[in-house]
PDB file of C-alpha atoms in Angstrom:
ATOM      1  CA  MET O  30     -68.266 -59.700 128.418  1.00 68.00           C
ATOM      2  CA  LEU O  31     -67.540 -56.601 130.487  1.00 79.00           C
ATOM      3  CA  GLU O  32     -70.374 -54.110 130.045  1.00 84.00           C
ATOM      4  CA  GLU O  33     -70.555 -50.513 131.234  1.00 86.00           C
ATOM      5  CA  THR O  34     -72.569 -47.416 130.540  1.00 88.00           C
ATOM      6  CA  GLY O  35     -71.076 -43.987 130.161  1.00 90.00           C
ATOM      7  CA  ILE O  36     -71.483 -40.577 128.603  1.00 91.00           C
ATOM      8  CA  VAL O  37     -69.657 -39.667 125.402  1.00 92.00           C
ATOM      9  CA  THR O  38     -67.532 -36.580 126.053  1.00 92.00           C
ATOM     10  CA  HIS O  39     -65.779 -36.263 122.688  1.00 90.00           C
ATOM     11  CA  THR O  40     -65.759 -37.961 119.292  1.00 91.00           C
ATOM     12  CA  ASP O  41     -62.935 -38.120 116.768  1.00 89.00           C
ATOM     13  CA  GLY O  42     -63.651 -40.178 113.664  1.00 85.00           C
ATOM     14  CA  ILE O  43     -64.211 -43.804 114.619  1.00 87.00           C
ATOM     15  CA  MET O  44     -63.103 -43.215 118.224  1.00 89.00           C
ATOM     16  CA  ALA O  45     -64.956 -41.640 121.148  1.00 90.00           C
ATOM     17  CA  LYS O  46     -63.955 -40.663 124.670  1.00 92.00           C
ATOM     18  CA  VAL O  47     -66.461 -41.950 127.205  1.00 92.00           C
ATOM     19  CA  SER O  48     -66.734 -40.964 130.866  1.00 90.00           C
ATOM     20  CA  ILE O  49     -67.692 -43.912 133.075  1.00 88.00           C
ATOM     21  CA  GLN O  50     -68.765 -43.428 136.687  1.00 78.00           C
ATOM     22  CA  LYS O  51     -67.397 -45.845 139.281  1.00 66.00           C
ATOM     23  CA  LYS O  52     -70.098 -48.176 140.591  1.00 64.00           C
ATOM     24  CA  GLY O  53     -70.449 -50.639 143.433  1.00 56.00           C
ATOM     25  CA  THR O  54     -69.875 -53.430 140.923  1.00 57.00           C
ATOM     26  CA  CYS O  55     -66.219 -52.401 140.727  1.00 60.00           C
ATOM     27  CA  GLU O  56     -65.663 -54.150 144.068  1.00 61.00           C
ATOM     28  CA  GLY O  57     -66.674 -57.546 142.639  1.00 62.00           C
ATOM     29  CA  CYS O  58     -65.001 -57.166 139.241  1.00 65.00           C
ATOM     30  CA  ALA O  59     -62.361 -59.732 138.298  1.00 60.00           C
ATOM     31  CA  VAL O  60     -60.050 -57.081 136.795  1.00 60.00           C
ATOM     32  CA  ARG O  61     -60.484 -54.318 139.396  1.00 60.00           C
ATOM     33  CA  GLY O  62     -56.797 -54.458 140.352  1.00 58.00           C
ATOM     34  CA  VAL O  63     -55.793 -53.596 136.797  1.00 55.00           C
ATOM     35  CA  CYS O  64     -58.433 -50.936 136.109  1.00 58.00           C
ATOM     36  CA  GLU O  65     -58.236 -48.790 139.289  1.00 58.00           C
ATOM     37  CA  PRO O  66     -60.761 -46.054 138.443  1.00 55.00           C
ATOM     38  CA  SER O  67     -60.633 -42.872 140.512  1.00 56.00           C
ATOM     39  CA  GLU O  68     -63.503 -41.844 142.776  1.00 59.00           C
ATOM     40  CA  SER O  69     -64.762 -39.444 140.096  1.00 62.00           C
ATOM     41  CA  GLY O  70     -64.779 -42.170 137.446  1.00 72.00           C
ATOM     42  CA  LEU O  71     -62.756 -43.191 134.463  1.00 83.00           C
ATOM     43  CA  GLU O  72     -62.419 -41.808 130.937  1.00 87.00           C
ATOM     44  CA  ILE O  73     -61.719 -44.387 128.256  1.00 87.00           C
ATOM     45  CA  GLU O  74     -61.303 -44.360 124.497  1.00 88.00           C
ATOM     46  CA  ALA O  75     -63.685 -46.700 122.669  1.00 88.00           C
ATOM     47  CA  LEU O  76     -64.489 -47.604 119.076  1.00 88.00           C
ATOM     48  CA  ASN O  77     -67.606 -45.667 118.104  1.00 88.00           C
ATOM     49  CA  SER O  78     -69.343 -48.340 116.014  1.00 87.00           C
ATOM     50  CA  VAL O  79     -72.818 -46.795 116.448  1.00 91.00           C
ATOM     51  CA  HIS O  80     -71.717 -43.209 115.637  1.00 89.00           C
ATOM     52  CA  ALA O  81     -72.702 -41.836 119.037  1.00 90.00           C
ATOM     53  CA  ALA O  82     -72.450 -38.075 119.542  1.00 90.00           C
ATOM     54  CA  ALA O  83     -71.104 -36.102 122.496  1.00 90.00           C
ATOM     55  CA  GLY O  84     -73.552 -36.032 125.391  1.00 89.00           C
ATOM     56  CA  GLN O  85     -75.229 -39.355 124.605  1.00 90.00           C
ATOM     57  CA  THR O  86     -75.350 -42.171 127.150  1.00 93.00           C
ATOM     58  CA  VAL O  87     -73.944 -45.327 125.600  1.00 93.00           C
ATOM     59  CA  LYS O  88     -73.365 -49.001 126.357  1.00 93.00           C
ATOM     60  CA  ILE O  89     -69.742 -50.157 126.113  1.00 91.00           C
ATOM     61  CA  GLU O  90     -68.543 -53.762 125.875  1.00 88.00           C
ATOM     62  CA  MET O  91     -65.092 -55.268 126.188  1.00 83.00           C
ATOM     63  CA  LYS O  92     -63.926 -58.853 126.285  1.00 79.00           C
ATOM     64  CA  PRO O  93     -62.323 -59.579 129.680  1.00 76.00           C
ATOM     65  CA  GLN O  94     -59.748 -61.839 128.009  1.00 80.00           C
ATOM     66  CA  ALA O  95     -58.470 -58.898 125.965  1.00 75.00           C
ATOM     67  CA  TYR O  96     -58.106 -56.777 129.097  1.00 74.00           C
ATOM     68  CA  LEU O  97     -56.178 -59.478 130.930  1.00 83.00           C
ATOM     69  CA  ARG O  98     -54.076 -60.269 127.844  1.00 84.00           C
ATOM     70  CA  GLY O  99     -53.077 -56.622 127.665  1.00 81.00           C
ATOM     71  CA  ALA O 100     -52.102 -56.604 131.338  1.00 83.00           C
ATOM     72  CA  ILE O 101     -49.952 -59.698 130.862  1.00 89.00           C
ATOM     73  CA  ILE O 102     -48.256 -58.165 127.826  1.00 89.00           C
ATOM     74  CA  VAL O 103     -47.562 -54.876 129.599  1.00 89.00           C
ATOM     75  CA  TYR O 104     -46.467 -56.310 132.959  1.00 92.00           C
ATOM     76  CA  GLY O 105     -45.684 -60.030 132.644  1.00 94.00           C
ATOM     77  CA  ILE O 106     -43.560 -60.119 129.512  1.00 95.00           C
ATOM     78  CA  PRO O 107     -41.196 -57.309 130.616  1.00 96.00           C
ATOM     79  CA  LEU O 108     -40.746 -59.007 133.991  1.00 96.00           C
ATOM     80  CA  ALA O 109     -39.936 -62.338 132.333  1.00 97.00           C
ATOM     81  CA  ALA O 110     -37.551 -60.613 129.898  1.00 97.00           C
ATOM     82  CA  PHE O 111     -35.768 -58.835 132.745  1.00 97.00           C
ATOM     83  CA  ILE O 112     -35.296 -62.083 134.675  1.00 97.00           C
ATOM     84  CA  ALA O 113     -34.150 -63.986 131.564  1.00 97.00           C
ATOM     85  CA  GLY O 114     -31.742 -61.180 130.653  1.00 97.00           C
ATOM     86  CA  ALA O 115     -30.313 -61.130 134.169  1.00 97.00           C
ATOM     87  CA  ILE O 116     -29.775 -64.907 134.154  1.00 97.00           C
ATOM     88  CA  LEU O 117     -28.163 -64.736 130.705  1.00 96.00           C
ATOM     89  CA  GLY O 118     -25.998 -61.806 131.784  1.00 95.00           C
ATOM     90  CA  LYS O 119     -24.847 -63.609 134.922  1.00 94.00           C
ATOM     91  CA  ASN O 120     -23.904 -66.721 132.919  1.00 94.00           C
ATOM     92  CA  ILE O 121     -22.077 -64.699 130.266  1.00 92.00           C
ATOM     93  CA  GLY O 122     -20.358 -62.633 132.950  1.00 90.00           C
ATOM     94  CA  GLU O 123     -19.100 -65.719 134.770  1.00 90.00           C
ATOM     95  CA  SER O 124     -17.953 -67.489 131.597  1.00 89.00           C
ATOM     96  CA  TYR O 125     -16.663 -64.829 129.219  1.00 87.00           C
ATOM     97  CA  LEU O 126     -16.271 -61.442 130.879  1.00 82.00           C
ATOM     98  CA  ASP O 127     -13.317 -61.173 133.231  1.00 81.00           C
ATOM     99  CA  VAL O 128     -13.328 -57.384 133.120  1.00 82.00           C
ATOM    100  CA  ILE O 129     -16.576 -56.843 135.066  1.00 86.00           C
ATOM    101  CA  ASN O 130     -18.345 -58.575 137.919  1.00 90.00           C
ATOM    102  CA  SER O 131     -20.969 -61.181 136.931  1.00 90.00           C
ATOM    103  CA  ASP O 132     -23.602 -59.338 139.012  1.00 93.00           C
ATOM    104  CA  THR O 133     -22.918 -56.165 137.050  1.00 93.00           C
ATOM    105  CA  SER O 134     -23.265 -57.996 133.743  1.00 94.00           C
ATOM    106  CA  ALA O 135     -26.526 -59.541 135.036  1.00 95.00           C
ATOM    107  CA  ALA O 136     -27.906 -56.077 135.790  1.00 96.00           C
ATOM    108  CA  ILE O 137     -26.771 -54.690 132.429  1.00 95.00           C
ATOM    109  CA  PHE O 138     -28.244 -57.589 130.435  1.00 96.00           C
ATOM    110  CA  GLY O 139     -31.443 -57.484 132.496  1.00 97.00           C
ATOM    111  CA  PHE O 140     -32.024 -53.789 131.848  1.00 97.00           C
ATOM    112  CA  ILE O 141     -31.098 -54.072 128.169  1.00 97.00           C
ATOM    113  CA  SER O 142     -33.603 -56.898 127.699  1.00 98.00           C
ATOM    114  CA  LEU O 143     -36.219 -54.862 129.592  1.00 97.00           C
ATOM    115  CA  ILE O 144     -35.691 -51.833 127.336  1.00 97.00           C
ATOM    116  CA  ILE O 145     -35.833 -53.973 124.176  1.00 97.00           C
ATOM    117  CA  THR O 146     -39.056 -55.573 125.424  1.00 97.00           C
ATOM    118  CA  PHE O 147     -40.649 -52.172 126.092  1.00 96.00           C
ATOM    119  CA  ILE O 148     -39.740 -51.040 122.565  1.00 96.00           C
ATOM    120  CA  ILE O 149     -41.276 -54.195 121.059  1.00 95.00           C
ATOM    121  CA  ILE O 150     -44.432 -53.789 123.175  1.00 94.00           C
ATOM    122  CA  ARG O 151     -44.732 -50.141 122.102  1.00 93.00           C
ATOM    123  CA  ILE O 152     -44.505 -51.142 118.417  1.00 93.00           C
ATOM    124  CA  TRP O 153     -47.128 -53.871 119.006  1.00 89.00           C
ATOM    125  CA  SER O 154     -49.349 -51.379 120.845  1.00 86.00           C
ATOM    126  CA  VAL O 155     -49.303 -48.880 117.973  1.00 85.00           C
ATOM    127  CA  ARG O 156     -50.177 -51.609 115.457  1.00 84.00           C
ATOM    128  CA  THR O 157     -53.087 -53.009 117.490  1.00 79.00           C
ATOM    129  CA  GLU O 158     -54.428 -49.705 118.823  1.00 74.00           C
ATOM    130  CA  THR O 159     -57.657 -49.618 116.811  1.00 66.00           C
ATOM    131  CA  LYS O 160     -58.375 -53.337 116.533  1.00 73.00           C
ATOM    132  CA  PRO O 161     -61.779 -54.071 118.088  1.00 69.00           C
ATOM    133  CA  GLU O 162     -60.533 -57.126 119.961  1.00 73.00           C
ATOM    134  CA  TYR O 163     -58.216 -54.905 122.036  1.00 77.00           C
ATOM    135  CA  LYS O 164     -60.462 -51.860 122.536  1.00 82.00           C
ATOM    136  CA  PRO O 165     -63.783 -51.267 124.239  1.00 86.00           C
ATOM    137  CA  VAL O 166     -66.595 -50.910 121.688  1.00 88.00           C
ATOM    138  CA  ILE O 167     -69.672 -48.698 121.937  1.00 89.00           C
ATOM    139  CA  THR O 168     -72.477 -51.120 121.092  1.00 91.00           C
ATOM    140  CA  ALA O 169     -75.629 -49.056 121.689  1.00 90.00           C
ATOM    141  CA  VAL O 170     -76.909 -45.553 122.351  1.00 90.00           C
ATOM    142  CA  ILE O 171     -79.044 -45.727 125.485  1.00 90.00           C
ATOM    143  CA  SER O 172     -80.317 -42.147 125.664  1.00 81.00           C
ATOM    144  CA  GLU O 173     -79.814 -38.616 124.441  1.00 74.00           C
ATOM    145  CA  GLN O 174     -78.790 -35.885 126.860  1.00 65.00           C
TER     146      GLN O 174
END
């Protein structure tokens, strides 16, 4: 379980924006290449399950598998779709399309599959936006400010 502490900067219903300061532990984190916080820190949106108020220091937890799953969905699936679309486009171009070059049809099919994949991922993202398994969750109020 990834755990962090931060200060609530804003609340909106069941969600809260939390400012997290970068720590030395970022260097040893398994997902540091995906996160990339700035030197001043990182502001994230988390489910406010403990009804924390602005200014409170809170503990935030997130499952590392969810973080990595999200990275694979956002980066890996579009890459695979682009490659598959390019291969399909090249094969179709060589077999059925005499009007255009097979490399051109590979590029067209690759980009079309990439765009379709991004649309599908965006729809999935909107549907899963508030599910706790995909969002950080505020689990405890540590102190008042």
